[in-house]
Amino acid sequence: DAGITQSPRYKITETGRQVTLMCHQTWSHSYMFWYRQDLGHGLRLIYYSAAADITDKGEVPDGYVVSRSKTENFPLTLESATRSQTSVYFCASSERGGRDEQFFGPGTRLTVL
Amino acid sequence: GQQLNQSPQSMFIQEGEDVSMNCTSSSIFNTWLWYKQEPGEGPVLLIALYKAGELTSNGRLTAQFGITRKDSFLNISASIPSDVGIYFCGGGSNYKLTFGKGTLLTVNP
């Protein structure tokens, strides 16, 4: 089915472990984004990508790594998870960045113990 | 960085009432987007606005792009119980959206 998917939907991990969250879109949108959503903070941009092999930091990038070898995939890696990274993570895509409609995936709820 | 002020933070209304919420910023945006989020799901796009002064409707929802490009409002007419959720505004610049913190809407049947 067309759209944007995220996996896993739920993840529990321990402090210090590496975790990778997956995002896949079928629209061939140029831009992809990773946000985290926390109570009291709303949606905050972690990283974004304007095209394959082009990524840049958002508002809260520390502790996260991204890559984009293919247009349709944009994985987010927590290299050494911390409790402060417990959050709901959303992936989104759009054709023209902030000048266009942005579509969100269903989210991944990550708990770091 | 760019900041958006969204108000009100929450609303508790009776079914059938009209609702209005807005977002303001000190920054100019190229686009304004309005989203609704329900528990356990991602934000869903409701309305997209691309020009200053633009007024757009989607069913019972109406949104406007402020003439100064620094604000936008969303109105919901004749609310129904399924309107409950969190409504977010997003102001778009060149490559990204900046989001308000959301308005939690509760509709009492």
PDB file of C-alpha atoms in Angstrom:
ATOM      1  CA  ASP A   1       0.000   0.000   0.000  1.00  0.00           C
ATOM      2  CA  ALA A   2       1.162   3.534  -0.698  1.00  0.00           C
ATOM      3  CA  GLY A   3       2.110   5.723   2.219  1.00  0.00           C
ATOM      4  CA  ILE A   4       4.632   6.014   4.979  1.00  0.00           C
ATOM      5  CA  THR A   5       5.334   3.197   7.393  1.00  0.00           C
ATOM      6  CA  GLN A   6       7.420   2.919  10.544  1.00  0.00           C
ATOM      7  CA  SER A   7       8.809  -0.102  12.347  1.00  0.00           C
ATOM      8  CA  PRO A   8       8.745  -1.247  15.004  1.00  0.00           C
ATOM      9  CA  ARG A   9       5.604   0.386  16.398  1.00  0.00           C
ATOM     10  CA  TYR A  10       6.728  -0.307  19.965  1.00  0.00           C
ATOM     11  CA  LYS A  11      10.211  -0.889  21.362  1.00  0.00           C
ATOM     12  CA  ILE A  12      11.579  -1.358  24.841  1.00  0.00           C
ATOM     13  CA  THR A  13      15.340  -1.247  25.268  1.00  0.00           C
ATOM     14  CA  GLU A  14      17.939  -0.669  27.933  1.00  0.00           C
ATOM     15  CA  THR A  15      20.260   2.229  28.542  1.00  0.00           C
ATOM     16  CA  GLY A  16      23.403   1.992  26.439  1.00  0.00           C
ATOM     17  CA  ARG A  17      21.977  -0.239  23.718  1.00  0.00           C
ATOM     18  CA  GLN A  18      21.869   0.714  20.066  1.00  0.00           C
ATOM     19  CA  VAL A  19      18.413   1.012  18.545  1.00  0.00           C
ATOM     20  CA  THR A  20      17.385   1.645  14.944  1.00  0.00           C
ATOM     21  CA  LEU A  21      13.962   2.910  13.977  1.00  0.00           C
ATOM     22  CA  MET A  22      12.911   2.346  10.396  1.00  0.00           C
ATOM     23  CA  CYS A  23      10.922   4.583   8.083  1.00  0.00           C
ATOM     24  CA  HIS A  24       9.774   3.785   4.556  1.00  0.00           C
ATOM     25  CA  GLN A  25       7.745   5.891   2.117  1.00  0.00           C
ATOM     26  CA  THR A  26       6.305   4.901  -1.241  1.00  0.00           C
ATOM     27  CA  TRP A  27       5.655   8.353  -2.725  1.00  0.00           C
ATOM     28  CA  SER A  28       9.273   9.028  -3.785  1.00  0.00           C
ATOM     29  CA  HIS A  29       9.145  12.280  -1.824  1.00  0.00           C
ATOM     30  CA  SER A  30      12.434  14.163  -1.780  1.00  0.00           C
ATOM     31  CA  TYR A  31      12.277  15.250   1.863  1.00  0.00           C
ATOM     32  CA  MET A  32      12.074  13.023   4.902  1.00  0.00           C
ATOM     33  CA  PHE A  33      12.010  14.017   8.564  1.00  0.00           C
ATOM     34  CA  TRP A  34      12.350  12.541  12.021  1.00  0.00           C
ATOM     35  CA  TYR A  35      10.522  14.115  14.971  1.00  0.00           C
ATOM     36  CA  ARG A  36      10.157  13.241  18.581  1.00  0.00           C
ATOM     37  CA  GLN A  37       6.991  14.064  20.493  1.00  0.00           C
ATOM     38  CA  ASP A  38       7.081  14.643  24.222  1.00  0.00           C
ATOM     39  CA  LEU A  39       4.485  16.038  26.590  1.00  0.00           C
ATOM     40  CA  GLY A  40       4.950  19.759  26.938  1.00  0.00           C
ATOM     41  CA  HIS A  41       7.293  20.022  23.971  1.00  0.00           C
ATOM     42  CA  GLY A  42       5.133  19.106  21.015  1.00  0.00           C
ATOM     43  CA  LEU A  43       6.863  17.874  17.865  1.00  0.00           C
ATOM     44  CA  ARG A  44      10.569  18.591  17.672  1.00  0.00           C
ATOM     45  CA  LEU A  45      12.685  17.998  14.592  1.00  0.00           C
ATOM     46  CA  ILE A  46      15.634  15.644  15.085  1.00  0.00           C
ATOM     47  CA  TYR A  47      17.052  15.310  11.568  1.00  0.00           C
ATOM     48  CA  TYR A  48      15.860  15.831   8.055  1.00  0.00           C
ATOM     49  CA  SER A  49      16.967  14.814   4.586  1.00  0.00           C
ATOM     50  CA  ALA A  50      16.449  16.742   1.373  1.00  0.00           C
ATOM     51  CA  ALA A  51      17.432  13.831  -0.895  1.00  0.00           C
ATOM     52  CA  ALA A  52      19.361  10.568  -0.876  1.00  0.00           C
ATOM     53  CA  ASP A  53      22.770  11.039   0.774  1.00  0.00           C
ATOM     54  CA  ILE A  54      21.842  14.565   1.998  1.00  0.00           C
ATOM     55  CA  THR A  55      20.991  14.913   5.678  1.00  0.00           C
ATOM     56  CA  ASP A  56      21.076  17.764   8.169  1.00  0.00           C
ATOM     57  CA  LYS A  57      20.460  18.414  11.835  1.00  0.00           C
ATOM     58  CA  GLY A  58      17.215  19.692  13.237  1.00  0.00           C
ATOM     59  CA  GLU A  59      16.423  21.133  16.620  1.00  0.00           C
ATOM     60  CA  VAL A  60      17.424  18.157  18.840  1.00  0.00           C
ATOM     61  CA  PRO A  61      19.999  15.983  16.995  1.00  0.00           C
ATOM     62  CA  ASP A  62      22.307  14.985  19.867  1.00  0.00           C
ATOM     63  CA  GLY A  63      22.475  11.221  20.435  1.00  0.00           C
ATOM     64  CA  TYR A  64      20.944  10.357  17.062  1.00  0.00           C
ATOM     65  CA  VAL A  65      22.375   9.297  13.716  1.00  0.00           C
ATOM     66  CA  VAL A  66      20.596   9.093  10.361  1.00  0.00           C
ATOM     67  CA  SER A  67      21.390   7.868   6.898  1.00  0.00           C
ATOM     68  CA  ARG A  68      19.618   7.939   3.563  1.00  0.00           C
ATOM     69  CA  SER A  69      21.145   5.677   0.976  1.00  0.00           C
ATOM     70  CA  LYS A  70      17.813   5.236  -0.825  1.00  0.00           C
ATOM     71  CA  THR A  71      15.098   7.831  -1.403  1.00  0.00           C
ATOM     72  CA  GLU A  72      12.404   5.696   0.185  1.00  0.00           C
ATOM     73  CA  ASN A  73      14.166   4.822   3.448  1.00  0.00           C
ATOM     74  CA  PHE A  74      15.326   7.025   6.318  1.00  0.00           C
ATOM     75  CA  PRO A  75      16.451   5.035   9.371  1.00  0.00           C
ATOM     76  CA  LEU A  76      17.102   6.729  12.714  1.00  0.00           C
ATOM     77  CA  THR A  77      19.711   5.189  15.037  1.00  0.00           C
ATOM     78  CA  LEU A  78      20.196   5.825  18.711  1.00  0.00           C
ATOM     79  CA  GLU A  79      23.818   4.794  19.130  1.00  0.00           C
ATOM     80  CA  SER A  80      23.696   4.472  22.920  1.00  0.00           C
ATOM     81  CA  ALA A  81      20.183   4.917  24.198  1.00  0.00           C
ATOM     82  CA  THR A  82      19.503   7.054  27.257  1.00  0.00           C
ATOM     83  CA  ARG A  83      16.361   7.362  29.381  1.00  0.00           C
ATOM     84  CA  SER A  84      15.854  10.898  28.096  1.00  0.00           C
ATOM     85  CA  GLN A  85      15.309   9.393  24.645  1.00  0.00           C
ATOM     86  CA  THR A  86      12.128   7.691  25.801  1.00  0.00           C
ATOM     87  CA  SER A  87       9.589   9.265  23.478  1.00  0.00           C
ATOM     88  CA  VAL A  88       7.265   8.769  20.540  1.00  0.00           C
ATOM     89  CA  TYR A  89       9.126   9.096  17.255  1.00  0.00           C
ATOM     90  CA  PHE A  90       7.450  10.152  14.026  1.00  0.00           C
ATOM     91  CA  CYS A  91       8.782   9.974  10.528  1.00  0.00           C
ATOM     92  CA  ALA A  92       7.352  12.279   7.858  1.00  0.00           C
ATOM     93  CA  SER A  93       7.871  13.036   4.200  1.00  0.00           C
ATOM     94  CA  SER A  94       7.125  15.813   1.745  1.00  0.00           C
ATOM     95  CA  GLU A  95       8.049  16.712  -1.796  1.00  0.00           C
ATOM     96  CA  ARG A  96       9.226  20.274  -1.173  1.00  0.00           C
ATOM     97  CA  GLY A  97      10.234  20.454   2.475  1.00  0.00           C
ATOM     98  CA  GLY A  98       8.546  23.259   4.385  1.00  0.00           C
ATOM     99  CA  ARG A  99       6.843  24.584   1.274  1.00  0.00           C
ATOM    100  CA  ASP A 100       4.585  21.593   0.888  1.00  0.00           C
ATOM    101  CA  GLU A 101       2.255  19.197   2.655  1.00  0.00           C
ATOM    102  CA  GLN A 102       4.058  16.916   5.057  1.00  0.00           C
ATOM    103  CA  PHE A 103       2.711  13.418   5.749  1.00  0.00           C
ATOM    104  CA  PHE A 104       3.378  11.493   8.923  1.00  0.00           C
ATOM    105  CA  GLY A 105       3.867   7.846   9.727  1.00  0.00           C
ATOM    106  CA  PRO A 106       2.034   6.108  12.598  1.00  0.00           C
ATOM    107  CA  GLY A 107       4.901   6.546  15.060  1.00  0.00           C
ATOM    108  CA  THR A 108       7.215   4.369  17.143  1.00  0.00           C
ATOM    109  CA  ARG A 109       6.814   4.409  20.909  1.00  0.00           C
ATOM    110  CA  LEU A 110      10.289   3.872  22.391  1.00  0.00           C
ATOM    111  CA  THR A 111      10.930   3.188  26.053  1.00  0.00           C
ATOM    112  CA  VAL A 112      14.488   3.193  27.386  1.00  0.00           C
ATOM    113  CA  LEU A 113      14.840   1.514  30.771  1.00  0.00           C
TER     114      LEU A 113
ATOM    115  CA  GLY B   1      14.827  29.454  16.441  1.00  0.00           C
ATOM    116  CA  GLN B   2      11.336  30.011  15.150  1.00  0.00           C
ATOM    117  CA  GLN B   3       8.582  29.754  17.742  1.00  0.00           C
ATOM    118  CA  LEU B   4       4.872  29.243  17.326  1.00  0.00           C
ATOM    119  CA  ASN B   5       2.326  30.146  19.961  1.00  0.00           C
ATOM    120  CA  GLN B   6      -0.811  28.059  19.674  1.00  0.00           C
ATOM    121  CA  SER B   7      -3.912  28.855  21.687  1.00  0.00           C
ATOM    122  CA  PRO B   8      -5.886  27.784  23.473  1.00  0.00           C
ATOM    123  CA  GLN B   9      -3.990  24.858  24.993  1.00  0.00           C
ATOM    124  CA  SER B  10      -7.248  22.998  25.578  1.00  0.00           C
ATOM    125  CA  MET B  11     -10.965  23.375  24.992  1.00  0.00           C
ATOM    126  CA  PHE B  12     -13.947  21.559  26.446  1.00  0.00           C
ATOM    127  CA  ILE B  13     -17.105  22.188  24.450  1.00  0.00           C
ATOM    128  CA  GLN B  14     -20.602  20.854  23.906  1.00  0.00           C
ATOM    129  CA  GLU B  15     -21.539  18.978  20.766  1.00  0.00           C
ATOM    130  CA  GLY B  16     -22.845  21.393  18.157  1.00  0.00           C
ATOM    131  CA  GLU B  17     -20.721  24.341  19.246  1.00  0.00           C
ATOM    132  CA  ASP B  18     -18.247  26.094  16.984  1.00  0.00           C
ATOM    133  CA  VAL B  19     -14.534  26.054  17.823  1.00  0.00           C
ATOM    134  CA  SER B  20     -11.741  28.450  16.984  1.00  0.00           C
ATOM    135  CA  MET B  21      -8.011  28.085  17.571  1.00  0.00           C
ATOM    136  CA  ASN B  22      -5.035  30.024  16.293  1.00  0.00           C
ATOM    137  CA  CYS B  23      -1.291  30.147  15.928  1.00  0.00           C
ATOM    138  CA  THR B  24       0.906  33.212  15.985  1.00  0.00           C
ATOM    139  CA  SER B  25       4.597  33.763  15.437  1.00  0.00           C
ATOM    140  CA  SER B  26       7.146  36.521  15.252  1.00  0.00           C
ATOM    141  CA  SER B  27       8.484  34.848  12.087  1.00  0.00           C
ATOM    142  CA  ILE B  28       7.076  34.855   8.573  1.00  0.00           C
ATOM    143  CA  PHE B  29       6.104  31.510   7.085  1.00  0.00           C
ATOM    144  CA  ASN B  30       5.610  30.386   3.491  1.00  0.00           C
ATOM    145  CA  THR B  31       2.957  27.794   4.323  1.00  0.00           C
ATOM    146  CA  TRP B  32       0.582  26.997   7.152  1.00  0.00           C
ATOM    147  CA  LEU B  33      -0.612  23.468   7.760  1.00  0.00           C
ATOM    148  CA  TRP B  34      -3.183  22.182  10.229  1.00  0.00           C
ATOM    149  CA  TYR B  35      -3.113  18.640  11.593  1.00  0.00           C
ATOM    150  CA  LYS B  36      -5.237  16.492  13.874  1.00  0.00           C
ATOM    151  CA  GLN B  37      -3.770  13.759  16.039  1.00  0.00           C
ATOM    152  CA  GLU B  38      -5.714  11.031  17.810  1.00  0.00           C
ATOM    153  CA  PRO B  39      -4.298   8.833  20.577  1.00  0.00           C
ATOM    154  CA  GLY B  40      -1.716   6.326  19.385  1.00  0.00           C
ATOM    155  CA  GLU B  41      -1.637   7.686  15.853  1.00  0.00           C
ATOM    156  CA  GLY B  42       0.414  10.083  13.784  1.00  0.00           C
ATOM    157  CA  PRO B  43      -0.759  13.595  12.878  1.00  0.00           C
ATOM    158  CA  VAL B  44      -3.143  13.678   9.929  1.00  0.00           C
ATOM    159  CA  LEU B  45      -3.151  16.650   7.585  1.00  0.00           C
ATOM    160  CA  LEU B  46      -6.436  18.591   7.594  1.00  0.00           C
ATOM    161  CA  ILE B  47      -5.781  21.758   5.619  1.00  0.00           C
ATOM    162  CA  ALA B  48      -2.793  23.257   3.798  1.00  0.00           C
ATOM    163  CA  LEU B  49      -2.486  26.993   3.112  1.00  0.00           C
ATOM    164  CA  TYR B  50       0.022  28.483   0.674  1.00  0.00           C
ATOM    165  CA  LYS B  51      -0.784  32.164   0.190  1.00  0.00           C
ATOM    166  CA  ALA B  52      -1.220  35.094   2.550  1.00  0.00           C
ATOM    167  CA  GLY B  53      -4.914  35.797   2.992  1.00  0.00           C
ATOM    168  CA  GLU B  54      -5.948  32.380   1.676  1.00  0.00           C
ATOM    169  CA  LEU B  55      -9.122  30.964   3.198  1.00  0.00           C
ATOM    170  CA  THR B  56      -9.678  27.221   2.703  1.00  0.00           C
ATOM    171  CA  SER B  57     -12.401  24.856   3.833  1.00  0.00           C
ATOM    172  CA  ASN B  58     -12.501  21.112   4.297  1.00  0.00           C
ATOM    173  CA  GLY B  59     -16.024  20.107   5.279  1.00  0.00           C
ATOM    174  CA  ARG B  60     -16.792  21.712   8.624  1.00  0.00           C
ATOM    175  CA  LEU B  61     -13.224  22.972   8.952  1.00  0.00           C
ATOM    176  CA  THR B  62     -12.073  26.381   7.751  1.00  0.00           C
ATOM    177  CA  ALA B  63      -8.557  27.770   8.017  1.00  0.00           C
ATOM    178  CA  GLN B  64      -6.961  31.041   7.011  1.00  0.00           C
ATOM    179  CA  PHE B  65      -3.397  32.118   6.261  1.00  0.00           C
ATOM    180  CA  GLY B  66      -2.922  35.478   7.981  1.00  0.00           C
ATOM    181  CA  ILE B  67      -2.261  38.474   5.805  1.00  0.00           C
ATOM    182  CA  THR B  68       0.989  39.245   7.667  1.00  0.00           C
ATOM    183  CA  ARG B  69       2.104  35.594   7.112  1.00  0.00           C
ATOM    184  CA  LYS B  70       2.754  35.365  10.852  1.00  0.00           C
ATOM    185  CA  ASP B  71      -0.496  33.754  11.935  1.00  0.00           C
ATOM    186  CA  SER B  72      -3.235  31.323  11.036  1.00  0.00           C
ATOM    187  CA  PHE B  73      -6.521  30.188  12.511  1.00  0.00           C
ATOM    188  CA  LEU B  74      -8.654  27.056  12.310  1.00  0.00           C
ATOM    189  CA  ASN B  75     -12.401  27.010  12.852  1.00  0.00           C
ATOM    190  CA  ILE B  76     -14.531  23.922  13.329  1.00  0.00           C
ATOM    191  CA  SER B  77     -18.263  24.423  12.945  1.00  0.00           C
ATOM    192  CA  ALA B  78     -21.008  22.347  14.566  1.00  0.00           C
ATOM    193  CA  SER B  79     -18.610  20.105  16.480  1.00  0.00           C
ATOM    194  CA  ILE B  80     -19.308  16.388  16.840  1.00  0.00           C
ATOM    195  CA  PRO B  81     -17.841  13.833  19.268  1.00  0.00           C
ATOM    196  CA  SER B  82     -15.389  12.472  16.686  1.00  0.00           C
ATOM    197  CA  ASP B  83     -13.722  15.900  16.511  1.00  0.00           C
ATOM    198  CA  VAL B  84     -11.914  15.103  19.766  1.00  0.00           C
ATOM    199  CA  GLY B  85      -8.153  15.075  19.470  1.00  0.00           C
ATOM    200  CA  ILE B  86      -5.142  17.338  19.456  1.00  0.00           C
ATOM    201  CA  TYR B  87      -4.938  19.931  16.707  1.00  0.00           C
ATOM    202  CA  PHE B  88      -1.530  21.207  15.622  1.00  0.00           C
ATOM    203  CA  CYS B  89      -0.533  24.090  13.422  1.00  0.00           C
ATOM    204  CA  GLY B  90       2.676  23.989  11.449  1.00  0.00           C
ATOM    205  CA  GLY B  91       4.425  26.977   9.884  1.00  0.00           C
ATOM    206  CA  GLY B  92       6.555  26.111   6.865  1.00  0.00           C
ATOM    207  CA  SER B  93       9.830  27.730   5.856  1.00  0.00           C
ATOM    208  CA  ASN B  94      12.248  26.575   3.172  1.00  0.00           C
ATOM    209  CA  TYR B  95      12.930  23.070   4.332  1.00  0.00           C
ATOM    210  CA  LYS B  96      10.991  22.417   7.517  1.00  0.00           C
ATOM    211  CA  LEU B  97       7.861  22.895   9.554  1.00  0.00           C
ATOM    212  CA  THR B  98       7.779  24.489  12.977  1.00  0.00           C
ATOM    213  CA  PHE B  99       4.893  23.190  15.083  1.00  0.00           C
ATOM    214  CA  GLY B 100       2.731  24.684  17.756  1.00  0.00           C
ATOM    215  CA  LYS B 101       2.293  22.659  20.946  1.00  0.00           C
ATOM    216  CA  GLY B 102      -1.263  21.748  20.098  1.00  0.00           C
ATOM    217  CA  THR B 103      -4.831  22.384  21.199  1.00  0.00           C
ATOM    218  CA  LEU B 104      -6.558  19.514  22.991  1.00  0.00           C
ATOM    219  CA  LEU B 105     -10.220  19.462  21.999  1.00  0.00           C
ATOM    220  CA  THR B 106     -12.804  17.589  24.031  1.00  0.00           C
ATOM    221  CA  VAL B 107     -16.420  17.431  22.819  1.00  0.00           C
ATOM    222  CA  ASN B 108     -19.143  16.572  25.295  1.00  0.00           C
ATOM    223  CA  PRO B 109     -22.032  14.702  23.576  1.00  0.00           C
TER     224      PRO B 109
END
